[in-house]
Structure formats: structure tokens, C-alpha cells
PDB file of C-alpha atoms in Angstrom:
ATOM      1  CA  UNK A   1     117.340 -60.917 -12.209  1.00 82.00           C
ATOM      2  CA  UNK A   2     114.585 -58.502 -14.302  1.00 85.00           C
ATOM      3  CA  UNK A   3     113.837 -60.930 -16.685  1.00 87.00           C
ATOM      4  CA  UNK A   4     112.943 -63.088 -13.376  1.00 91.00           C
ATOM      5  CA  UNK A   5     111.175 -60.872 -11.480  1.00 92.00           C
ATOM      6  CA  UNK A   6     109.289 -59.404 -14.473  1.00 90.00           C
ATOM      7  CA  UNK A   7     108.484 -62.946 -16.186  1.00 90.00           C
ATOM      8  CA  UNK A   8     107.300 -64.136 -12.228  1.00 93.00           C
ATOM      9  CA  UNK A   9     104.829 -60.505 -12.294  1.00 92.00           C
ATOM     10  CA  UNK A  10     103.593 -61.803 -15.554  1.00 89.00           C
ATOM     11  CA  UNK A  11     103.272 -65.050 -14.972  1.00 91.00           C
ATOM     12  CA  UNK A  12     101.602 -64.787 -11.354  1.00 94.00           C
ATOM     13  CA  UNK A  13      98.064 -64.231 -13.601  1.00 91.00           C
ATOM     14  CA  UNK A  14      97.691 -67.993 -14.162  1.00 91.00           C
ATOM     15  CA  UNK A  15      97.914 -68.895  -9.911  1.00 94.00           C
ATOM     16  CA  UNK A  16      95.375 -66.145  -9.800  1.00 94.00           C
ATOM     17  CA  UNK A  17      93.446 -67.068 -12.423  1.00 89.00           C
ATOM     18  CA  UNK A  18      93.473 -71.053 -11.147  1.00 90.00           C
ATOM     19  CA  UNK A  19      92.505 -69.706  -7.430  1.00 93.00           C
ATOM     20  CA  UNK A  20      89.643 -67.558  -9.200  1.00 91.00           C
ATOM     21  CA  UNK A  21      88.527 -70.370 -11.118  1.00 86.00           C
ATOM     22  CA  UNK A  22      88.088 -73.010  -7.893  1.00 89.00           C
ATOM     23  CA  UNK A  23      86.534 -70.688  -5.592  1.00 89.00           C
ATOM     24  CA  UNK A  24      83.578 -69.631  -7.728  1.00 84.00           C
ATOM     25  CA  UNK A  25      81.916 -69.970 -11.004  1.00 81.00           C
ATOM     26  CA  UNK A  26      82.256 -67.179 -13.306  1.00 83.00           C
ATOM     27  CA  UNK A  27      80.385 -66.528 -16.298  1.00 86.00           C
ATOM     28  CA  UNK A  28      81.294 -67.269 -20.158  1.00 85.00           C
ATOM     29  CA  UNK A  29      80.564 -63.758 -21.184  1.00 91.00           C
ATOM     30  CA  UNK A  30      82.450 -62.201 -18.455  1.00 88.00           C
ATOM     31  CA  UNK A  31      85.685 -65.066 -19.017  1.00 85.00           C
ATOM     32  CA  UNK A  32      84.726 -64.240 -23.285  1.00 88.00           C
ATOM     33  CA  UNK A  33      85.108 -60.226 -22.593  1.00 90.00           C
ATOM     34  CA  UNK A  34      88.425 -60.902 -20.590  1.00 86.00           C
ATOM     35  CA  UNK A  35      89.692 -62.921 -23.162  1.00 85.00           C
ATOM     36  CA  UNK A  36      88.806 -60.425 -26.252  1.00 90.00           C
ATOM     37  CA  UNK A  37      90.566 -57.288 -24.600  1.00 91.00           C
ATOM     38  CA  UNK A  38      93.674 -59.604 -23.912  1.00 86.00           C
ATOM     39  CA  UNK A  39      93.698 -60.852 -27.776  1.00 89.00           C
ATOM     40  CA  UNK A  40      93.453 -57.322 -28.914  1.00 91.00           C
ATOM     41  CA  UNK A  41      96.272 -56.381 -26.441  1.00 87.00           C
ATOM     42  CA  UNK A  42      98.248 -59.234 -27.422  1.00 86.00           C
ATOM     43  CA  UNK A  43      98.082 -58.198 -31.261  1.00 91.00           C
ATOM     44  CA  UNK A  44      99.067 -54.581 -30.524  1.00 89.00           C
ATOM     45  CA  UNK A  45     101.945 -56.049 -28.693  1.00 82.00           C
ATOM     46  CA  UNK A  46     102.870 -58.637 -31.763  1.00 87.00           C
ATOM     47  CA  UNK A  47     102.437 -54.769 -34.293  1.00 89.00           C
ATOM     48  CA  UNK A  48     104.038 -52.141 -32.234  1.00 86.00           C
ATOM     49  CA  UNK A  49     106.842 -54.206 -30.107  1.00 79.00           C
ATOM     50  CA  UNK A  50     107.832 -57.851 -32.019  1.00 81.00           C
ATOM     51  CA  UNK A  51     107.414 -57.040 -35.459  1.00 89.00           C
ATOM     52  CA  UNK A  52     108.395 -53.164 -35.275  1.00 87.00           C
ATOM     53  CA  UNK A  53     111.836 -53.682 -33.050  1.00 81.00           C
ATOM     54  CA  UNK A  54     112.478 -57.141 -34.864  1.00 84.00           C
ATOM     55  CA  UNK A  55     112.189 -54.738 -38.328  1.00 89.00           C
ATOM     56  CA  UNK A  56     114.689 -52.108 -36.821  1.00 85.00           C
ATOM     57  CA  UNK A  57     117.636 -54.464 -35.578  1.00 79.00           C
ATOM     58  CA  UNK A  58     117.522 -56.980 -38.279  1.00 82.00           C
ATOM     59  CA  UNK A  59     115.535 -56.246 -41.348  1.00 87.00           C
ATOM     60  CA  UNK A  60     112.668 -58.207 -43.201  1.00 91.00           C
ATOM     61  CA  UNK A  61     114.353 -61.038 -43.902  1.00 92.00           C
ATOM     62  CA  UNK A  62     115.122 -62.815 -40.581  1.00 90.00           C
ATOM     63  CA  UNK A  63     111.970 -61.635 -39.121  1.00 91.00           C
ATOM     64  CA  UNK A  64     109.830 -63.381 -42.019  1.00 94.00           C
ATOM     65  CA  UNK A  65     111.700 -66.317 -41.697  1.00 94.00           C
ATOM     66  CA  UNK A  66     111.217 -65.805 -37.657  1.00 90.00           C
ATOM     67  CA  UNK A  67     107.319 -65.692 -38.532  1.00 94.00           C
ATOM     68  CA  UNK A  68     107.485 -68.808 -40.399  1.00 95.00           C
ATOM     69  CA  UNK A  69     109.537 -70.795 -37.883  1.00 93.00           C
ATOM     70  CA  UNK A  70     106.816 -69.591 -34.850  1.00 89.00           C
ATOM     71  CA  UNK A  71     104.113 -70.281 -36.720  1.00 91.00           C
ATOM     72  CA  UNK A  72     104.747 -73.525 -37.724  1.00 93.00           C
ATOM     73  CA  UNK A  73     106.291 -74.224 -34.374  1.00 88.00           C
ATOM     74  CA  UNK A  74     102.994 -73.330 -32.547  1.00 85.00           C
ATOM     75  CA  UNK A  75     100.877 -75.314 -34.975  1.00 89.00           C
ATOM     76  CA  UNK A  76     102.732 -78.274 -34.844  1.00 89.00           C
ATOM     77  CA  UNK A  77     102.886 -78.372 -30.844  1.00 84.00           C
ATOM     78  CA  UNK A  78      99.263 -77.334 -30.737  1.00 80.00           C
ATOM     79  CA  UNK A  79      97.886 -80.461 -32.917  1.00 83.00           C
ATOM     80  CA  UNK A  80      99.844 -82.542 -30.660  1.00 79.00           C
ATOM     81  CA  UNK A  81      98.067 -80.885 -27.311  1.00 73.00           C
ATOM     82  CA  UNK A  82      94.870 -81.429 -29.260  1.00 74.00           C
ATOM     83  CA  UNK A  83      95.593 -84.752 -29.694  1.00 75.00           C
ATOM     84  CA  UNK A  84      95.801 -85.385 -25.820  1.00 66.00           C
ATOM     85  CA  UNK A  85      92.097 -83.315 -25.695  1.00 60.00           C
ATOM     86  CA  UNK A  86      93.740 -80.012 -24.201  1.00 52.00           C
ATOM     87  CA  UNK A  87      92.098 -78.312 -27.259  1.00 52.00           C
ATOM     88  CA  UNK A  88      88.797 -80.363 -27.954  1.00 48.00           C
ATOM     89  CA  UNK A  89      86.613 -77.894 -26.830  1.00 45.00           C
ATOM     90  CA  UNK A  90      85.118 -80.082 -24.144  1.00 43.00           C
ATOM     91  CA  UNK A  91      85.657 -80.221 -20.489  1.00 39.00           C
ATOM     92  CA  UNK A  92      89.352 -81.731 -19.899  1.00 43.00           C
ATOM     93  CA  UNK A  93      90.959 -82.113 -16.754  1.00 42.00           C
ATOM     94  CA  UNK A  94      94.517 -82.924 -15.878  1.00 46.00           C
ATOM     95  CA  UNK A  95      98.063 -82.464 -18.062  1.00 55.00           C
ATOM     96  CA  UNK A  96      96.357 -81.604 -21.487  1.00 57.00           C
ATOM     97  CA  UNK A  97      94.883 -78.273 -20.228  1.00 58.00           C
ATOM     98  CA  UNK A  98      98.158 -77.429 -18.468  1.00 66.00           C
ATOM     99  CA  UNK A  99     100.002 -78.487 -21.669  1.00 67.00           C
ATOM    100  CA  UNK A 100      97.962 -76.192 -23.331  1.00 66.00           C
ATOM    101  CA  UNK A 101      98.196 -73.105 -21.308  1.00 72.00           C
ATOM    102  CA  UNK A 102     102.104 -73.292 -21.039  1.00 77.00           C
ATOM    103  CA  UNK A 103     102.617 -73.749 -25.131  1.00 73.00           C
ATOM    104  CA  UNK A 104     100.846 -70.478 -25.360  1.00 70.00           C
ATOM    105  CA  UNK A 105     102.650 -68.674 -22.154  1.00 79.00           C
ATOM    106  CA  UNK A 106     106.670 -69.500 -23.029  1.00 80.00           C
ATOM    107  CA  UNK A 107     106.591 -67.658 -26.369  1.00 75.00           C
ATOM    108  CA  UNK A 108     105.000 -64.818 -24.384  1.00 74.00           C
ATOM    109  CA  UNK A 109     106.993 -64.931 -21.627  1.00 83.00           C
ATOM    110  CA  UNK A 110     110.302 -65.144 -24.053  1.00 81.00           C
ATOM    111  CA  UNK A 111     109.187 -61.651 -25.529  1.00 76.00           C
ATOM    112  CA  UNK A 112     109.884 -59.935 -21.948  1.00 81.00           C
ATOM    113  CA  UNK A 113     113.336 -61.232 -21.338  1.00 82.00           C
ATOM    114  CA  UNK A 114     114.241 -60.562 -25.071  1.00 76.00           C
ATOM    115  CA  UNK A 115     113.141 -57.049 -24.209  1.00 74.00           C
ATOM    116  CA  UNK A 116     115.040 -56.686 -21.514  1.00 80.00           C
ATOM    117  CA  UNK A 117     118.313 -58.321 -23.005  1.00 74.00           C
ATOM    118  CA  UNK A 118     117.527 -55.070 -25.849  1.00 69.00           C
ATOM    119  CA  UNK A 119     118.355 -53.143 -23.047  1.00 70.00           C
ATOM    120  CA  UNK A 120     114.356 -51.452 -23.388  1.00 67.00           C
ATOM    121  CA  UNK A 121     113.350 -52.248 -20.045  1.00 71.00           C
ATOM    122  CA  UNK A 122     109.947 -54.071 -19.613  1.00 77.00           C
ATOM    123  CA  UNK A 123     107.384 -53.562 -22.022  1.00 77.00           C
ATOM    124  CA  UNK A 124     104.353 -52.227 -20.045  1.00 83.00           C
ATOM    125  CA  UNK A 125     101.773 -53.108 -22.564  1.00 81.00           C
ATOM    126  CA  UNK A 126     103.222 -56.233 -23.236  1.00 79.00           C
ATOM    127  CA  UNK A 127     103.451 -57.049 -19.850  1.00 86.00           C
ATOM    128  CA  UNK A 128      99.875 -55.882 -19.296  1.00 84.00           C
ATOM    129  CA  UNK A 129      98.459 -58.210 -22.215  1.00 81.00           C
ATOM    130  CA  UNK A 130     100.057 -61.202 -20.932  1.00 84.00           C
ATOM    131  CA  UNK A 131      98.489 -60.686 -17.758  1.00 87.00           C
ATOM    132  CA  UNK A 132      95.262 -59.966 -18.639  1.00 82.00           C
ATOM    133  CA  UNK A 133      95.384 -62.790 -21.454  1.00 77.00           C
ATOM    134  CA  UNK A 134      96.810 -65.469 -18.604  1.00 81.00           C
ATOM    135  CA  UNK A 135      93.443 -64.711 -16.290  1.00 84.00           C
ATOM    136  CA  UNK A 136      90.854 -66.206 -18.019  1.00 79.00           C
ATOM    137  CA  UNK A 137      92.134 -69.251 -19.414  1.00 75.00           C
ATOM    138  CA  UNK A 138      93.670 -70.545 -15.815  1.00 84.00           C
ATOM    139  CA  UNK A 139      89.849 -69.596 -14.460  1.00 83.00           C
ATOM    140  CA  UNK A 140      88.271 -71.512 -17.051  1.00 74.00           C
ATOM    141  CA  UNK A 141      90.302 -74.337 -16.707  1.00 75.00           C
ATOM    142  CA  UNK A 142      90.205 -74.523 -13.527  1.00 83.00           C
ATOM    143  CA  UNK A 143      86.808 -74.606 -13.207  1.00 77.00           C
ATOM    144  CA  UNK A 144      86.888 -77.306 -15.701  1.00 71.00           C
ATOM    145  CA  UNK A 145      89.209 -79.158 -13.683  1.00 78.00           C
ATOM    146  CA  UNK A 146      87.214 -78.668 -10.496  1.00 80.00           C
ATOM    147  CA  UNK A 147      83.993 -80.135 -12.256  1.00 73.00           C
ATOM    148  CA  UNK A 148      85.805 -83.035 -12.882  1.00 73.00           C
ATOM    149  CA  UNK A 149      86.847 -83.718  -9.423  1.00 80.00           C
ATOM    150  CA  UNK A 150      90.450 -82.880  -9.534  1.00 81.00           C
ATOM    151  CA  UNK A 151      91.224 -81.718  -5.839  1.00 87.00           C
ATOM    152  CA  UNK A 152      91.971 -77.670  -5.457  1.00 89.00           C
ATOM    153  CA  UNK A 153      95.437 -78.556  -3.829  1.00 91.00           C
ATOM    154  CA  UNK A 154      96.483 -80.475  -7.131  1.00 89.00           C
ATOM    155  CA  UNK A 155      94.673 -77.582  -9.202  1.00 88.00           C
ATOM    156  CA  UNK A 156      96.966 -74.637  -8.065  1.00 92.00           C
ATOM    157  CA  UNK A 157     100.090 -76.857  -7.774  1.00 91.00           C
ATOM    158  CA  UNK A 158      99.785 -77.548 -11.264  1.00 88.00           C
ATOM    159  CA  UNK A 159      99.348 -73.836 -12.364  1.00 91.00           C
ATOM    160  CA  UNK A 160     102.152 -72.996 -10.201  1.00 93.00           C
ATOM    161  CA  UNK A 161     104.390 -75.176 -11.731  1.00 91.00           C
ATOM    162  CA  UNK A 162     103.543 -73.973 -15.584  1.00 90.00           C
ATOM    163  CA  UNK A 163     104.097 -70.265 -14.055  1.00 93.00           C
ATOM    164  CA  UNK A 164     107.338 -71.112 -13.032  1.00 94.00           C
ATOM    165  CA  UNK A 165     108.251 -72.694 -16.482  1.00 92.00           C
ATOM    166  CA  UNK A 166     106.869 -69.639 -18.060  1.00 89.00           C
ATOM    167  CA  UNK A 167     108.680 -67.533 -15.846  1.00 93.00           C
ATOM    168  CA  UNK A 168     112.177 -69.321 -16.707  1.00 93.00           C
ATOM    169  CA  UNK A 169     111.228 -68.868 -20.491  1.00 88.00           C
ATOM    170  CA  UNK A 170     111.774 -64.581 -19.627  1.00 88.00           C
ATOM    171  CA  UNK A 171     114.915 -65.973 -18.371  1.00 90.00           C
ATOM    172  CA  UNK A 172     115.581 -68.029 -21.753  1.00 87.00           C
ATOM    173  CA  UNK A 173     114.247 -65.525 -23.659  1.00 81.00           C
ATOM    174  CA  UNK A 174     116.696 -62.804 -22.100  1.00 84.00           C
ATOM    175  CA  UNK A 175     119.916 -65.360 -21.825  1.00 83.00           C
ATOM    176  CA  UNK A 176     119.721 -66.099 -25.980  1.00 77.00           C
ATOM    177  CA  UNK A 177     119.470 -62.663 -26.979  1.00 72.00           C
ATOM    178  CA  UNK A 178     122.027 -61.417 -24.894  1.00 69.00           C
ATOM    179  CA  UNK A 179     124.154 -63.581 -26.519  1.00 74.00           C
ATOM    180  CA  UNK A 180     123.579 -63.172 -30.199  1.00 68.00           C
ATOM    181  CA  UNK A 181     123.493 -61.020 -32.833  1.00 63.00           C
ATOM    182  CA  UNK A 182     121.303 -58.828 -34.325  1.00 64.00           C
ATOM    183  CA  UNK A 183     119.536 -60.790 -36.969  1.00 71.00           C
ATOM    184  CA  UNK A 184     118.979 -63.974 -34.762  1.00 76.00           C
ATOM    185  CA  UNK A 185     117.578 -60.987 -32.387  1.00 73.00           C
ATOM    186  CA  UNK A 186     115.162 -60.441 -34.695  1.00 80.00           C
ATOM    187  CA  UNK A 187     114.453 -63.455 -35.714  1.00 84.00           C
ATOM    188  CA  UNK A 188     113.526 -64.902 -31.787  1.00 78.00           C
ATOM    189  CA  UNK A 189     111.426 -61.728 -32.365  1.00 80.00           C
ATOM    190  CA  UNK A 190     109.946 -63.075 -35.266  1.00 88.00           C
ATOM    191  CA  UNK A 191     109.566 -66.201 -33.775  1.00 85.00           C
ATOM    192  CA  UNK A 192     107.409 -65.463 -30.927  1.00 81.00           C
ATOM    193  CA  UNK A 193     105.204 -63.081 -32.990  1.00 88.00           C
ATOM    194  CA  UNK A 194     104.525 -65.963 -35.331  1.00 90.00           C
ATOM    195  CA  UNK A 195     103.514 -68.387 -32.365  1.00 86.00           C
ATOM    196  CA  UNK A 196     101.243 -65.611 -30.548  1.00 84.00           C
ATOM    197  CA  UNK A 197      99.443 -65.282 -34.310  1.00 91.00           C
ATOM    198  CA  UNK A 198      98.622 -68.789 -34.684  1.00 88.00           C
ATOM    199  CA  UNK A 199      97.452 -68.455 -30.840  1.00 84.00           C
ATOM    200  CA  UNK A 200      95.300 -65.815 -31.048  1.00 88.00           C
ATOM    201  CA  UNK A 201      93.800 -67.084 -34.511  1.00 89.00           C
ATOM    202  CA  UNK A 202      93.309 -70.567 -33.304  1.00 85.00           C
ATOM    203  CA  UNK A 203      92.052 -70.578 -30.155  1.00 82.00           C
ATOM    204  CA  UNK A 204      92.086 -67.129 -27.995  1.00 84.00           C
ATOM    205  CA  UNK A 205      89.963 -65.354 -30.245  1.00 91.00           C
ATOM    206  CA  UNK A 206      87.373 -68.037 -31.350  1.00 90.00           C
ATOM    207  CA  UNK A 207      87.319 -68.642 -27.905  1.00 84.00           C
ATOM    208  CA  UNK A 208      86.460 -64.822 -26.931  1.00 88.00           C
ATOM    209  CA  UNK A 209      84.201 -64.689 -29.532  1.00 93.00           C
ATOM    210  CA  UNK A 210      82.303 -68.354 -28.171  1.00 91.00           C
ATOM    211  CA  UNK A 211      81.721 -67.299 -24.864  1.00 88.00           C
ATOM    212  CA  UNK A 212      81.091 -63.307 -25.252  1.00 92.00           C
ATOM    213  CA  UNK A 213      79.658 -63.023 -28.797  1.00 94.00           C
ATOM    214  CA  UNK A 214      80.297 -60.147 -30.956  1.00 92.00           C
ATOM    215  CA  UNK A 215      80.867 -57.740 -28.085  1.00 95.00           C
ATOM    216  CA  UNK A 216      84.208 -59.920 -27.577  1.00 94.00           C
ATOM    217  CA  UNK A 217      85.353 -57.950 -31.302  1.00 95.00           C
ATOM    218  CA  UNK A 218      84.949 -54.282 -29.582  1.00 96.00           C
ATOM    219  CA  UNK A 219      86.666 -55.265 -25.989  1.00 95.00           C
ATOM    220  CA  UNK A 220      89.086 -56.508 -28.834  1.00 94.00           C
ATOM    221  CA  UNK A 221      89.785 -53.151 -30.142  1.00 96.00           C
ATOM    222  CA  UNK A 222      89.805 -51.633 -26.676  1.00 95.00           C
ATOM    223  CA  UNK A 223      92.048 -53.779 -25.693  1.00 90.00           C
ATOM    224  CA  UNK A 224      94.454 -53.131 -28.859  1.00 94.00           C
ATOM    225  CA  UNK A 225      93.994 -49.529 -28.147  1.00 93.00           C
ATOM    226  CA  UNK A 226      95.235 -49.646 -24.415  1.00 89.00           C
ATOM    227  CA  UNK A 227      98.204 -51.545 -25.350  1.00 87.00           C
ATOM    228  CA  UNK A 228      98.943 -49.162 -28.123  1.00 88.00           C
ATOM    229  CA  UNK A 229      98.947 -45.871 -25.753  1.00 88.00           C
ATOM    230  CA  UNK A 230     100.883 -47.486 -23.448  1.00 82.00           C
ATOM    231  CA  UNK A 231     103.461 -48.786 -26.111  1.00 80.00           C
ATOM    232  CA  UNK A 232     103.573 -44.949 -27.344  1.00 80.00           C
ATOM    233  CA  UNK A 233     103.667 -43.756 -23.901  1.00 76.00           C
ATOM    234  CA  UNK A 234     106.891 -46.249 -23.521  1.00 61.00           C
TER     235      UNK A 234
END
């Protein structure tokens, strides 16, 4: 029941962001700034909560070979959303943006319930990064989407069914480390810290970086920071 009311908290950014993102036009530097604070709280999160608890319940080796599995995982699906022009750069409407937005929110959303399953409670900065993170890519698609003459109605019903897949992944994420050991713990930990790397190297940050310039690298570190205290404060 935590890992669904906690993944549902997390994942209720995107229906914002998608409501945000049909009502008004918002600008690429404000969208870029957004985006750079969530990538730097997203990488504290990956540091001080995968990579660190994944270390202390199962050692190196299942949480390299967690990495590697993510990573590759990520890639792989990501090429194939590319391939359907969810990640050409260029105004897309329809499936491939929602494709896009929901291979980067299960392996985040997975991280909470895993959490929880630890029997940590919620991770405050992780749940804070994947809110923040999930804001300004449902705006920006949306508004994408909206140019294009998709209909508001079909807009948000689309981003409210890839929250409530993202949502069930807390569940998932929660349900298969409950019921293994150690070392696959880790490993799932491994796992989604490898696919949130290739994310943030492949598109969050560029993307920060596109629309906000260089001033998208210091919200970065702010944004690290913030998640850091609140990791230490947890």
C-alpha cells in the first residue's frame, strides 16, 4: 500500500506537468533550469541511495553487474523509442513521446518500492528528484503535443495512463525485492542506477543544457546538493 501511495505522489508530477504544458507556454530556459536541478538531484540519488545501499547489502559484484544490465537495458529500449521519433529532437506528438517519458519513469519509480521493501521508508530526496525531474518533460511534451493538434482531453489521458504504469513499477519494484535475497537486492539496485545514468547522460542533461545553457550545470549542482542534505538528513 506505501509503495502505491508513494509511487502515485511521485508519479502525479507528469499529470501536472501535461496540464502545465496545455494551458500555457513556458519558456526553454525556465523548462532547461527545471530540468538541470532534477538531473543533479537524480545523480545524488543514483551516489548516496542506489549505489551506496546496493554496496552495503550485496557487495561490488552484483551491483556492477546490476550497472551493466541497466545500462544496456536503457540503451537498447531508448534506440528503439528513437526509432519511432520520441527522441529526434523535433516536435513529436502521440505514443513516441509517451513511450519515452515512461522508459525513463519505471526504473525511477522501481527505486521507491525497492526502498520501501528495505524496510527504509521513502526516500525523501529521491522522491523529491523524481518529481521535480517528471515536471518538465510532461510540460514540454505537452506543449509539443498541443502544437500539433492533439486535443487536451487525449493529452492528459495519455499522461495519466504512463503515471499509473509508473506508479505500478513502485509496486514491482517493492513486490521483487521483498521476495529475494540480498545480492539480487542489490543488483535491481544496480539495475536502476545503470538505467537513470544512461538517462541523464543521453538525454536529461543535454537537454538541460539545450534549453538553459550553462546556467543548467550550476542548478545542476544545486540540485545534487539538496538531494544530498536531505539524503543525510534521512
Amino acid at each position: 500500500m506505501w509503495a502505491l501511495i508513494w509511487g502515485a505522489v511521485a508519479a502525479s508530477s507528469l499529470v501536472i506537468g501535461a496540464v502545465l504544458g496545455v494551458v500555457r507556454k513556458w519558456n526553454d530556459r525556465v523548462i532547461g533550469a527545471v530540468l538541470g536541478f532534477g538531473a543533479g538531484a537524480l545523480m545524488s540519488s543514483v551516489s548516496f541511495e542506489l549505489v551506496a545501499d546496493g554496496l552495503s547489502v550485496a557487495g561490488g559484484l552484483p551491483v556492477a553487474l546490476g550497472l551493466a544490465a541497466g545500462a544496456l537495458a536503457f540503451y537498447l529500449g531508448d534506440k528503439g523509442v528513437e526509432r519511432l521519433g520520441g527522441r529526434s529532437g523535433k516536435t513529436a506528438a502521440g505514443m513516441p513521446l509517451l513511450l519515452g517519458a515512461l522508459l525513463d519513469g519505471i526504473p525511477e519509480q522501481a527505486v521507491l518500492g525497492i526502498g520501501l521493501a528495505a524496510g527504509k521508508g521513502v526516500s525523501v530526496a529521491l522522491l523529491v528528484a523524481i518529481f521535480v525531474s517528471n515536471l518538465p518533460e510532461a510540460i514540454g511534451s505537452s506543449a509539443d503535443m498541443r502544437s500539433a493538434g492533439t486535443k487536451a482531453r487525449t493529452i492528459i489521458l495519455g499522461w495519466s495512463i504512463v503515471a499509473v504504469v509508473c506508479t505500478l513499477a513502485a509496486v514491482a519494484g517493492y513486490g521483487v525485492s521483498a521476495l529475494v535475497g540480498d545480492p539480487f537486492a542489490g543488483a535491481v539496485d544496480g539495475f536502476a542506477a545503470g538505467a537513470l545514468l544512461v538517462m541523464l547522460v543521453s538525454s536529461m542533461i543535454p537537454e538541460a543544457t539545450q534549453k538553459a545553457g550553462k546556467a543548467a550545470a550550476l542548478v545542476a549542482v544545486l540540485g545534487f546538493a539538496v538531494a544530498a542534505g536531505l539524503s543525510a538528513a534521512g
